[in-house]
Coordinates of C-alpha atoms and ligand atoms in Angstrom, one line a residue:
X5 CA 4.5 -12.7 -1.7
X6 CA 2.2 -10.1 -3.3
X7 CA 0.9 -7.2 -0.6
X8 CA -0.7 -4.3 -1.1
X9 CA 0.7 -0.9 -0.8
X10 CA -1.3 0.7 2.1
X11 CA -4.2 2.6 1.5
X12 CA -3.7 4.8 4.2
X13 CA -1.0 6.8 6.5
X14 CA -1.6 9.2 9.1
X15 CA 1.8 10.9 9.9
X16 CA 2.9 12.0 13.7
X17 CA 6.1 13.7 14.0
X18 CA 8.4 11.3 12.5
X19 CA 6.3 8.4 12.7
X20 CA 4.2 7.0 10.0
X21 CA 1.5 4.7 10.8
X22 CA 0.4 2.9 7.8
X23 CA -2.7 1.1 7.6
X24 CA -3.7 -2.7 7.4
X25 CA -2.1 -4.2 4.3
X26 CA -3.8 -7.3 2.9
X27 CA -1.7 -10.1 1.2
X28 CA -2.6 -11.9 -2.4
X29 CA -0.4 -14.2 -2.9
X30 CA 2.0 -16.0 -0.3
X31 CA 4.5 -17.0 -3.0
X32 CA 4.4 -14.7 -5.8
X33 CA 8.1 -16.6 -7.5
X34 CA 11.5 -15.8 -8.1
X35 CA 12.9 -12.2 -9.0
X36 CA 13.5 -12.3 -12.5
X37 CA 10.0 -13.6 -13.2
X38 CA 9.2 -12.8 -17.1
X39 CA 5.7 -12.1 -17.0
X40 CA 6.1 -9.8 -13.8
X41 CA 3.5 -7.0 -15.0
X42 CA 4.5 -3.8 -12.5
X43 CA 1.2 -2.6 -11.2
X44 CA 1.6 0.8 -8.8
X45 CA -0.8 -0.7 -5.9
X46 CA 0.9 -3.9 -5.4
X47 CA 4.5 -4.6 -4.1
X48 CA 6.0 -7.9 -5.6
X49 CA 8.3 -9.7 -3.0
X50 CA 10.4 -12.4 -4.3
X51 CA 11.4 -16.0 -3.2
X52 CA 15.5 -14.4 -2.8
X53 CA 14.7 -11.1 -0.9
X54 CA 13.2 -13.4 1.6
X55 CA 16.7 -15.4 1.7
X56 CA 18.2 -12.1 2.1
X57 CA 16.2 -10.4 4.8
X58 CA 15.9 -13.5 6.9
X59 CA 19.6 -14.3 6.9
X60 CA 19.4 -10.7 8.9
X61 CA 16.9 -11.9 11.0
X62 CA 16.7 -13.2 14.5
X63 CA 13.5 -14.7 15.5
X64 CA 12.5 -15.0 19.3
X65 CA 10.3 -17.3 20.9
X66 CA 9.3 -16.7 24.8
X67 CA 8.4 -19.9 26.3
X68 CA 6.1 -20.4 29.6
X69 CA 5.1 -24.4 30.5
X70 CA 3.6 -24.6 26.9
X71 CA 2.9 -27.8 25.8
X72 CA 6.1 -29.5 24.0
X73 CA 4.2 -30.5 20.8
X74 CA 2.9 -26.9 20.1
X75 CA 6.4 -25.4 20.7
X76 CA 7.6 -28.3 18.3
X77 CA 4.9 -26.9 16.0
X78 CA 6.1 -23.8 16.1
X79 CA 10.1 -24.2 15.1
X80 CA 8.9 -26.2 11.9
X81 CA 7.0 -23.0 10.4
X82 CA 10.0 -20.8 10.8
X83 CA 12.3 -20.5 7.8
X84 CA 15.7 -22.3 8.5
X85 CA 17.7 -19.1 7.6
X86 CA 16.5 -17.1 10.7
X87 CA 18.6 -17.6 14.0
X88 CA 16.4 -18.6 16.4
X89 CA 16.6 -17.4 20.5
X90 CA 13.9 -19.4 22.5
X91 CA 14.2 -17.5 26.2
X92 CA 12.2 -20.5 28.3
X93 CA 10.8 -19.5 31.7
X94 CA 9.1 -22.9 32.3
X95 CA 9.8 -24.3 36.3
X96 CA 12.8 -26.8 36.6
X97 CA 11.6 -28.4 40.1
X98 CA 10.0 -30.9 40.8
X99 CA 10.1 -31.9 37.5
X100 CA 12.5 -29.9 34.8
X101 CA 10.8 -28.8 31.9
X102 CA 13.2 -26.6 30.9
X103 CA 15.5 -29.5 30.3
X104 CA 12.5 -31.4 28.5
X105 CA 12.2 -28.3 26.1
X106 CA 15.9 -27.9 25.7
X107 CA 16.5 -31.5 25.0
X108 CA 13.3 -31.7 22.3
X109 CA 14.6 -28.6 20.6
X110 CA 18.0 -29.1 20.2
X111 CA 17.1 -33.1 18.7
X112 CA 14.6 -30.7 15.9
X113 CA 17.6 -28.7 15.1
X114 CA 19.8 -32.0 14.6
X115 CA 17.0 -33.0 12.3
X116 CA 17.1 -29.0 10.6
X117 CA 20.9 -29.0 10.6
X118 CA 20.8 -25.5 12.1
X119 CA 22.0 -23.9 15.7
X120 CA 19.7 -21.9 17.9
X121 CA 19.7 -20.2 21.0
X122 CA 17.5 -22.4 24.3
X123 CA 18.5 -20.4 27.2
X124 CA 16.5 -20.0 30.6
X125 CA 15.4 -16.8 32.2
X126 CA 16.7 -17.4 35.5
X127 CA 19.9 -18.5 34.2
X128 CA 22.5 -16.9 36.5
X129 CA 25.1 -16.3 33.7
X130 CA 22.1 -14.1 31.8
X131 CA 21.8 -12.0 35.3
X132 CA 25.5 -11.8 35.8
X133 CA 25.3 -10.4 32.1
X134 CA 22.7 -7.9 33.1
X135 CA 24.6 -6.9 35.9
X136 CA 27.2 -6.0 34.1
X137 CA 25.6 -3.9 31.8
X138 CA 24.2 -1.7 34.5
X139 CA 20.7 -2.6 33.9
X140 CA 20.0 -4.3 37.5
X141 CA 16.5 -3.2 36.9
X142 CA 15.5 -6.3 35.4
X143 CA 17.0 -8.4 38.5
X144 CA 14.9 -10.0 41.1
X145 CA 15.6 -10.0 45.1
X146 CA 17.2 -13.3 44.3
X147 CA 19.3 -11.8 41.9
X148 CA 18.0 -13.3 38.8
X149 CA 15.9 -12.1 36.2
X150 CA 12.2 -11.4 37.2
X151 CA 10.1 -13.4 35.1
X152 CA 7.6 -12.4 32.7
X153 CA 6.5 -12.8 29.5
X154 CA 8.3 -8.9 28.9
X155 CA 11.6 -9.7 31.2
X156 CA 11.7 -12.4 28.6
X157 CA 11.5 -10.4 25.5
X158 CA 13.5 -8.1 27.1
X159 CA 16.5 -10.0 27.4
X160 CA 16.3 -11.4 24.1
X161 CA 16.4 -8.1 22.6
X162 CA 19.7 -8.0 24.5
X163 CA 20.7 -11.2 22.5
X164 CA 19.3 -10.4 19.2
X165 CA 21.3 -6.8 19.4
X166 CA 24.6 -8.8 19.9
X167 CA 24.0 -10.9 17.5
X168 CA 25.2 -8.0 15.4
X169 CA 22.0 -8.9 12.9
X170 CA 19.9 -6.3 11.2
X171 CA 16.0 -7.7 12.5
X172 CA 14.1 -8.9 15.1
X173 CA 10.9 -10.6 15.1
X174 CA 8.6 -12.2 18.2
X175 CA 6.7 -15.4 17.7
X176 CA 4.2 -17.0 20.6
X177 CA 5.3 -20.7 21.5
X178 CA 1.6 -21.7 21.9
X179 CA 0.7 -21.1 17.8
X180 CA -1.1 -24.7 16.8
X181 CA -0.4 -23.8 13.2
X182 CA 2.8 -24.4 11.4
X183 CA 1.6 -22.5 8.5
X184 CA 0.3 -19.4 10.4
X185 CA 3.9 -19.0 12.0
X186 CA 5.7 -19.5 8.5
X187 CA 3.3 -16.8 7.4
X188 CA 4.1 -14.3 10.2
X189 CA 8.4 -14.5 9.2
X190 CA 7.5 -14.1 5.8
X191 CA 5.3 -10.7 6.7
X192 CA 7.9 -9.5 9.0
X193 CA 10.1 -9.9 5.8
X194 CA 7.9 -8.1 3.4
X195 CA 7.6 -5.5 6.2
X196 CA 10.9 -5.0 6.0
X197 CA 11.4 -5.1 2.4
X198 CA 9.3 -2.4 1.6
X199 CA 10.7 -0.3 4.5
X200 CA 12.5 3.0 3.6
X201 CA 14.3 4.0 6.8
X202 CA 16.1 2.0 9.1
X203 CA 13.8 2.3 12.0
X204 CA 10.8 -0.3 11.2
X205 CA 8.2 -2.1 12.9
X206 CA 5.8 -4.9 11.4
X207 CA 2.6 -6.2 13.3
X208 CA 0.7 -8.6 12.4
X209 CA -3.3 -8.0 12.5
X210 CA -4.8 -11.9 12.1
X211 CA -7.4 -12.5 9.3
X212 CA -9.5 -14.7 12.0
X213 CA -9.4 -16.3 15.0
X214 CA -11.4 -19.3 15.1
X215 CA -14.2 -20.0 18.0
X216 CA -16.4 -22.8 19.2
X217 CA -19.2 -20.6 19.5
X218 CA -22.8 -22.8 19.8
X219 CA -20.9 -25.9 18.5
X220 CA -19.7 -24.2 14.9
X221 CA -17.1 -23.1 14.2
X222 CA -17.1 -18.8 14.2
X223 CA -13.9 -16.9 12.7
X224 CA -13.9 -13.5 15.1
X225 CA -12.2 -10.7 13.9
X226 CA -10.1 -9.6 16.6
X227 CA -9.7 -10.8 20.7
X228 CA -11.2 -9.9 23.1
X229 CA -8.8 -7.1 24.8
X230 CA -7.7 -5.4 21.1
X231 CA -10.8 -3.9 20.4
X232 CA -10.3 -1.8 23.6
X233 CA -6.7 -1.1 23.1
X234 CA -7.0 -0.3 19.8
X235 CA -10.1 2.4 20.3
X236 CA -7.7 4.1 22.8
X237 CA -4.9 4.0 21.1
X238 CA -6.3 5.8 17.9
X239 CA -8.2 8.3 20.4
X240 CA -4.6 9.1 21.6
X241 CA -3.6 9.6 18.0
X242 CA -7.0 11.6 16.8
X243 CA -6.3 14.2 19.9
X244 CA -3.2 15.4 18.7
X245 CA -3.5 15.0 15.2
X246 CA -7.0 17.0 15.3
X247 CA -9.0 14.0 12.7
X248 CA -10.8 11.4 14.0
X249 CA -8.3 8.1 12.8
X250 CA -8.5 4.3 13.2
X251 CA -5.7 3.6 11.8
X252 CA -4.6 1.5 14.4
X253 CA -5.4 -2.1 14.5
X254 CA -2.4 -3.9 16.2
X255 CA -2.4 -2.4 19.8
X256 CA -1.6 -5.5 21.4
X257 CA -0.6 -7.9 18.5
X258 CA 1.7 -10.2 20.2
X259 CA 3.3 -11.1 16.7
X260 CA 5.4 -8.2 15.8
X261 CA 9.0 -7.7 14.5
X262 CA 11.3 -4.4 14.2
X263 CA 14.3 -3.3 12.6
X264 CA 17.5 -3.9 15.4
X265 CA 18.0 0.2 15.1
X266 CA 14.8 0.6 16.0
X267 CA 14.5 -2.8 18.8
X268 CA 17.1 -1.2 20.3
X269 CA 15.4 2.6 21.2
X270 CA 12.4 1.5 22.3
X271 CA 11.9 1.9 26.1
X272 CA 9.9 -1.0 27.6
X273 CA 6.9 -1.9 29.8
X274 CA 6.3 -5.3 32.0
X275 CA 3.7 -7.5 32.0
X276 CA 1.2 -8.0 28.7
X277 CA 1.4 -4.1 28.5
X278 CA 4.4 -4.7 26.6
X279 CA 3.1 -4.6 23.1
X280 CA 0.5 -1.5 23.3
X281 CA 3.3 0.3 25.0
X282 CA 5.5 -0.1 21.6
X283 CA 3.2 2.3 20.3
X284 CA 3.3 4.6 23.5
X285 CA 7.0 4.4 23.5
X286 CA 7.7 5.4 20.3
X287 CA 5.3 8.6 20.6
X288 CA 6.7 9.6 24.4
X289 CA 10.1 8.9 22.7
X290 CA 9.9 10.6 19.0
X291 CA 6.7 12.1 18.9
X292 CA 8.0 15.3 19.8
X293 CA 5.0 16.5 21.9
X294 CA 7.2 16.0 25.4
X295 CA 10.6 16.9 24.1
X296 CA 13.0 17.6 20.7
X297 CA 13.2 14.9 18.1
X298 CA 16.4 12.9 17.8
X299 CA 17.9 14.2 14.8
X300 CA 19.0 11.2 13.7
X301 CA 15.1 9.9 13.8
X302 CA 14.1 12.9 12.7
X303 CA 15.8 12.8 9.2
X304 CA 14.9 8.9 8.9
X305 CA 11.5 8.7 10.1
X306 CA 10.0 5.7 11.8
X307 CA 7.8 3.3 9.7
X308 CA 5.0 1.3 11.1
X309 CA 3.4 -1.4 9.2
X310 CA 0.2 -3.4 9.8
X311 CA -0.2 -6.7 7.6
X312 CA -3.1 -8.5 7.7
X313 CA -2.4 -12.4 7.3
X314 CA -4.6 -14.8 5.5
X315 CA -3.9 -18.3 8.0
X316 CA -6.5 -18.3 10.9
X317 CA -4.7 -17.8 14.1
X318 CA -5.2 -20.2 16.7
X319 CA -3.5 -20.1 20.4
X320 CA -3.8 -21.4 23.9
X321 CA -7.0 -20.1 25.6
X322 CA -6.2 -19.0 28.6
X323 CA -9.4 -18.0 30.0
X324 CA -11.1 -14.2 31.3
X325 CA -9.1 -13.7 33.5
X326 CA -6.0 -13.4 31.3
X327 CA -8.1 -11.3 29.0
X328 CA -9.0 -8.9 32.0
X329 CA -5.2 -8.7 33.1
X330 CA -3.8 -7.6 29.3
X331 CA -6.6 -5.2 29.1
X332 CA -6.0 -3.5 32.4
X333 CA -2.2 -3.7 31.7
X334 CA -2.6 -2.3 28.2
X335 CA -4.7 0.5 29.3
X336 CA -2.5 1.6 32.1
X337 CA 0.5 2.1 30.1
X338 CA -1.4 4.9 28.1
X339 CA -3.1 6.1 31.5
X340 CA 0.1 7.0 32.7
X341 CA 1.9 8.3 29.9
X342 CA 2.5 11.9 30.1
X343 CA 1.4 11.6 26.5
X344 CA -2.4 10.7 27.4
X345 CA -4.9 14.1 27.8
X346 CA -6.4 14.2 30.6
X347 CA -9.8 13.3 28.6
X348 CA -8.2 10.3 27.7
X349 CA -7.6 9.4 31.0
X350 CA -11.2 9.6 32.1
X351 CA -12.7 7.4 29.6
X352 CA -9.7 5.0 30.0
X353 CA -11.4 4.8 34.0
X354 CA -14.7 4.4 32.9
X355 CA -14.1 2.0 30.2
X356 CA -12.4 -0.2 32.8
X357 CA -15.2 0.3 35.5
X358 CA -18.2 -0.4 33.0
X359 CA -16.3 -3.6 32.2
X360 CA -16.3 -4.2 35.8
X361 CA -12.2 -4.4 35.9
X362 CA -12.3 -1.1 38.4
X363 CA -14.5 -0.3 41.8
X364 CA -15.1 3.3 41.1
X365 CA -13.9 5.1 37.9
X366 CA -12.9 8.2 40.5
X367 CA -10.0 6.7 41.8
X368 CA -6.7 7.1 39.7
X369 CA -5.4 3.7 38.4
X370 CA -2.9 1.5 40.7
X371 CA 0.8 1.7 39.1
X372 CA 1.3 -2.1 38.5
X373 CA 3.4 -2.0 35.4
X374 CA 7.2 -1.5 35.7
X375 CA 9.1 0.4 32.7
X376 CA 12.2 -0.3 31.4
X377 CA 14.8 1.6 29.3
X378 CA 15.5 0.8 25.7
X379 CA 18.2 -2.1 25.7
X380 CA 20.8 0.9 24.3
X381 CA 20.9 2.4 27.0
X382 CA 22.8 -0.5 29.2
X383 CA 26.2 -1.1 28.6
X384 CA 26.0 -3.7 25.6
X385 CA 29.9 -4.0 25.4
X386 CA 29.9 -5.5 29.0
X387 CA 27.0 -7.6 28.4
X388 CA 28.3 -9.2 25.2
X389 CA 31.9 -9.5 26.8
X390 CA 29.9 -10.9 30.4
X391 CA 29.0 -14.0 28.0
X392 CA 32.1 -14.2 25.8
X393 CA 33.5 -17.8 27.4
X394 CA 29.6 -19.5 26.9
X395 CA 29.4 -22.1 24.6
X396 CA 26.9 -20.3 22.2
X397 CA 29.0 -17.2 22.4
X398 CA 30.0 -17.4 18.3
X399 CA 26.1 -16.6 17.7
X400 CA 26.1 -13.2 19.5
X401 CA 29.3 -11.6 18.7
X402 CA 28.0 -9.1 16.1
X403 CA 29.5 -5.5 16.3
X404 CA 27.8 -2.7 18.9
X405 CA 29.6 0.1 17.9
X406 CA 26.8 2.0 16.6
X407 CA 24.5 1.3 19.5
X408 CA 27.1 2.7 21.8
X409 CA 27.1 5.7 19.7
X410 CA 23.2 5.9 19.5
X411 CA 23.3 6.1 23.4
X412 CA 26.1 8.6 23.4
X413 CA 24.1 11.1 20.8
X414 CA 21.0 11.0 22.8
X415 CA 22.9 11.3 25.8
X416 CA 24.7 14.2 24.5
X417 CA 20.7 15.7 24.0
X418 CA 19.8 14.6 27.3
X419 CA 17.1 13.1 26.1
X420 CA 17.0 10.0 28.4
X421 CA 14.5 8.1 29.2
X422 CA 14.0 8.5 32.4
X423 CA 13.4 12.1 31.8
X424 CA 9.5 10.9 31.3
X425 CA 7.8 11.7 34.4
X426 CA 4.9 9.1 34.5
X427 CA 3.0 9.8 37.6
X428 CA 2.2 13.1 37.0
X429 CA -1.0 13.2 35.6
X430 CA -1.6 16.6 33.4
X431 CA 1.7 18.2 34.7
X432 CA 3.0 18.4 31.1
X433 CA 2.1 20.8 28.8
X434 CA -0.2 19.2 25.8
X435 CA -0.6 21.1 23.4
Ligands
LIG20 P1 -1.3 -14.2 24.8 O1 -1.1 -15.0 23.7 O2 -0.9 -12.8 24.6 O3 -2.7 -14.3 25.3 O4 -0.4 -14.6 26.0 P2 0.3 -16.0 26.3 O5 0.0 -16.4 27.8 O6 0.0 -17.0 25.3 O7 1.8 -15.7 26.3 C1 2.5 -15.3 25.1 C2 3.8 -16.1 25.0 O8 4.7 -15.7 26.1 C3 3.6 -17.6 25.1 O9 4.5 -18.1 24.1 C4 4.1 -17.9 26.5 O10 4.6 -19.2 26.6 C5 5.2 -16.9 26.8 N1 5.3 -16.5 28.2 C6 4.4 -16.3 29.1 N2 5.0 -15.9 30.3 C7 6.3 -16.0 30.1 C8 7.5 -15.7 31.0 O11 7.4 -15.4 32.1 N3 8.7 -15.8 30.4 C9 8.9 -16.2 29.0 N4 10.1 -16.3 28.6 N5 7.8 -16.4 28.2 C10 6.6 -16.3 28.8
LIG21 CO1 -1.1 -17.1 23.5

């Protein structure tokens, strides 16, 4: 692949938020091409370092009653040397499609000669797992886990940790295109191949998404609830970095991937907030305007990447109301983050009411969303040994020494996350 070094990169703290990168070439050959002409504004990724990075990768796919031929679609676009963990939360009764899923994945990895992960989310053995870990949070009244899309991802970060592998990278089941998802692993790569520290994220920002719109075919730019996120987001960013910025561009790209060191430290949010509140996290976290840096993150630095791919994305379209939901959702997050000014906050309200998504743009917003802590802070020893005797126990039995000893450094800070007071609108000092 050829990509091009960012143009831009507005620095917070640690944290480096480079700007959209645009791809040239989706195979640019094999490392010791002859002809390979080293120009400074390109970056050159070859056919092995994708070998390499994706035998380090895990690559998740959250399922919810999608269609069985579009989560087919999806398993032939990713590259055979990523482990694959699908976390289904489709309904088993009256009819079990979970089983229907299982059984039409597991015949496509006879056919790919490769093993994979097909677990469901209400699986007692995952909740006994989370039990044990000390992170009951995630539990239901029933005792198992809660669903949603984030619960989901959730959990599989648990699974991709213990796999003891070095990346881990989201893909939507309900992707019609093959190609676009075979594009996505192989940005997530280059992500990570130009990556200088340890603690990495990629996102994805889609060339197009194509639209019947007055029976033609129209290739939008973004969807429907990014613009929004994304103006926010980079207001967030302007107010503390004193420059107008919109650098920003992937506030709620679903298809994103991070380096395990970093998967692992950020806190999470439920519900579709969970992607905007990547960005959230990793400011209330190591932005240092709440609290003292982690040391360790500190001397690394956190690197954000943006690449912009060239296939169209098309997904399921699940109507306005979706759209109003992962808009409201995204928008809270930052509403209640003792990060957001109280400026912010204002034109968060009104930009909800003169959408029509709020009654009055007085009223503070309604807590819906429920945080999580980052996945080092359970016990991941217990949770790893809570599934030792399961059958796919040989995939997740990487190493988690260094995770415990993340959590005992920041513990020894006392920098934990529930330290972040979220209801507390303009009690913290900005500024
Ligand atoms: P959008 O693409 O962000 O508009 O949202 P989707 O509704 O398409 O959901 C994104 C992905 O999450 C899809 O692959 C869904 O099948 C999956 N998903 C939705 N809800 C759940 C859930 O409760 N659990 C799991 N594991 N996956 C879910
Ligand atoms: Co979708």
């Amino acid at each position: 692949m050829r990509i091009e070094i960012p143009r831009e990169v507005e620095r917070f703290g640690p944290i480096m938020f480079y700007d959209t990168q645009k791809v040239y070439e989706l195979d640019s050959g094999l490392r010791n091409t002859k002809d390979e002409k080293l120009e400074s504004t390109m970056t050159r990724i070859s056919y092995e370092s994708f070998q390499e990075i994706q035998k380090q990768m895990v690559i998740v796919v959250p399922v919810k009653e999608e269609r069985i031929k579009l989560i087919e679609g999806v398993f032939y676009g990713i590259p055979h040397n990523c482990l694959i963990i699908v976390i289904s939360n489709s309904p088993r009764d009256p009819i079990d499609r979970f089983s229907i899923e299982k059984n039409a994945l597991e015949r496509l990895a006879t056919f790919m000669n490769k093993r994979m992960l097909v677990l469901h989310q209400k699986d007692p053995v995952l909740a006994e797992a989370c039990k044990a870990a000390g992170y009951e949070k995630i539990l239901d009244k029933k005792g198992v886990i809660k669903s949603g899309k984030a619960e989901g991802m959730i959990l599989a970060t648990f699974l991709a940790v213990i796999s003891g592998k070095k990346y881990v990278g989201f893909i939507d089941s309900d992707n019609y295109f093959p190609g676009s998802v075979h594009e996505y692993v192989q940005e997530y790569s280059a992500g990570f191949h130009m990556a200088k520290s340890k603690y990495s994220m990629v996102r994805i920002s889609w060339h197009s998404k194509p639209k019947i719109m007055e029976n033609s075919l129209f290739f939008a730019k973004r969807g429907r609830a990014s613009e929004h996120t994304n103006r926010f987001l980079n207001s967030l960013l302007s107010h503390y970095i004193g420059f107008g910025t919109e650098i920003i561009k992937t506030g709620n790209a679903g298809e994103h991937a991070m380096s395990m060191d970093l998967a692992a430290q950020l806190d999470f949010s439920s519900g579709y907030s969970i992607e905007p509140y990547h960005f959230i996290s990793m400011l209330e976290r190591f932005g240092g305007i709440t609290k003292p840096i982690e040391p360790q993150v500190m001397k690394e630095s956190i690197e954000l990447f943006q690449i912009e791919s060239r296939n169209p994305h098309l997904h399921e379209v699940k109507g306005d109301e979706h759209v109003k939901d992962m808009s409201i959702a995204a928008l809270e997050v930052l509403y209640r983050s003792p990060v957001a000014p109280e400026g912010l906050k204002k034109e968060i309200l009104k930009d909800l009411f003169d959408r029509g998504f709020l009654e009055d743009k007085k009223t503070p917003m309604k807590d819906k969303v429920t945080y999580y802590p980052a996945v080092m802070f359970a016990d991941l020893r217990k949770f790893q040994s809570a599934l030792a005797n399961q059958p796919y126990a040989d995939l997740i039995h990487g190493d988690v020494t260094k995770y415990v000893d993340y959590k005992q450094s920041v513990e020894g800070l006392n920098l934990k996350q529930s330290d972040i007071k979220r209801s507390d609108p303009g009690r913290l000092a900005i500024k």
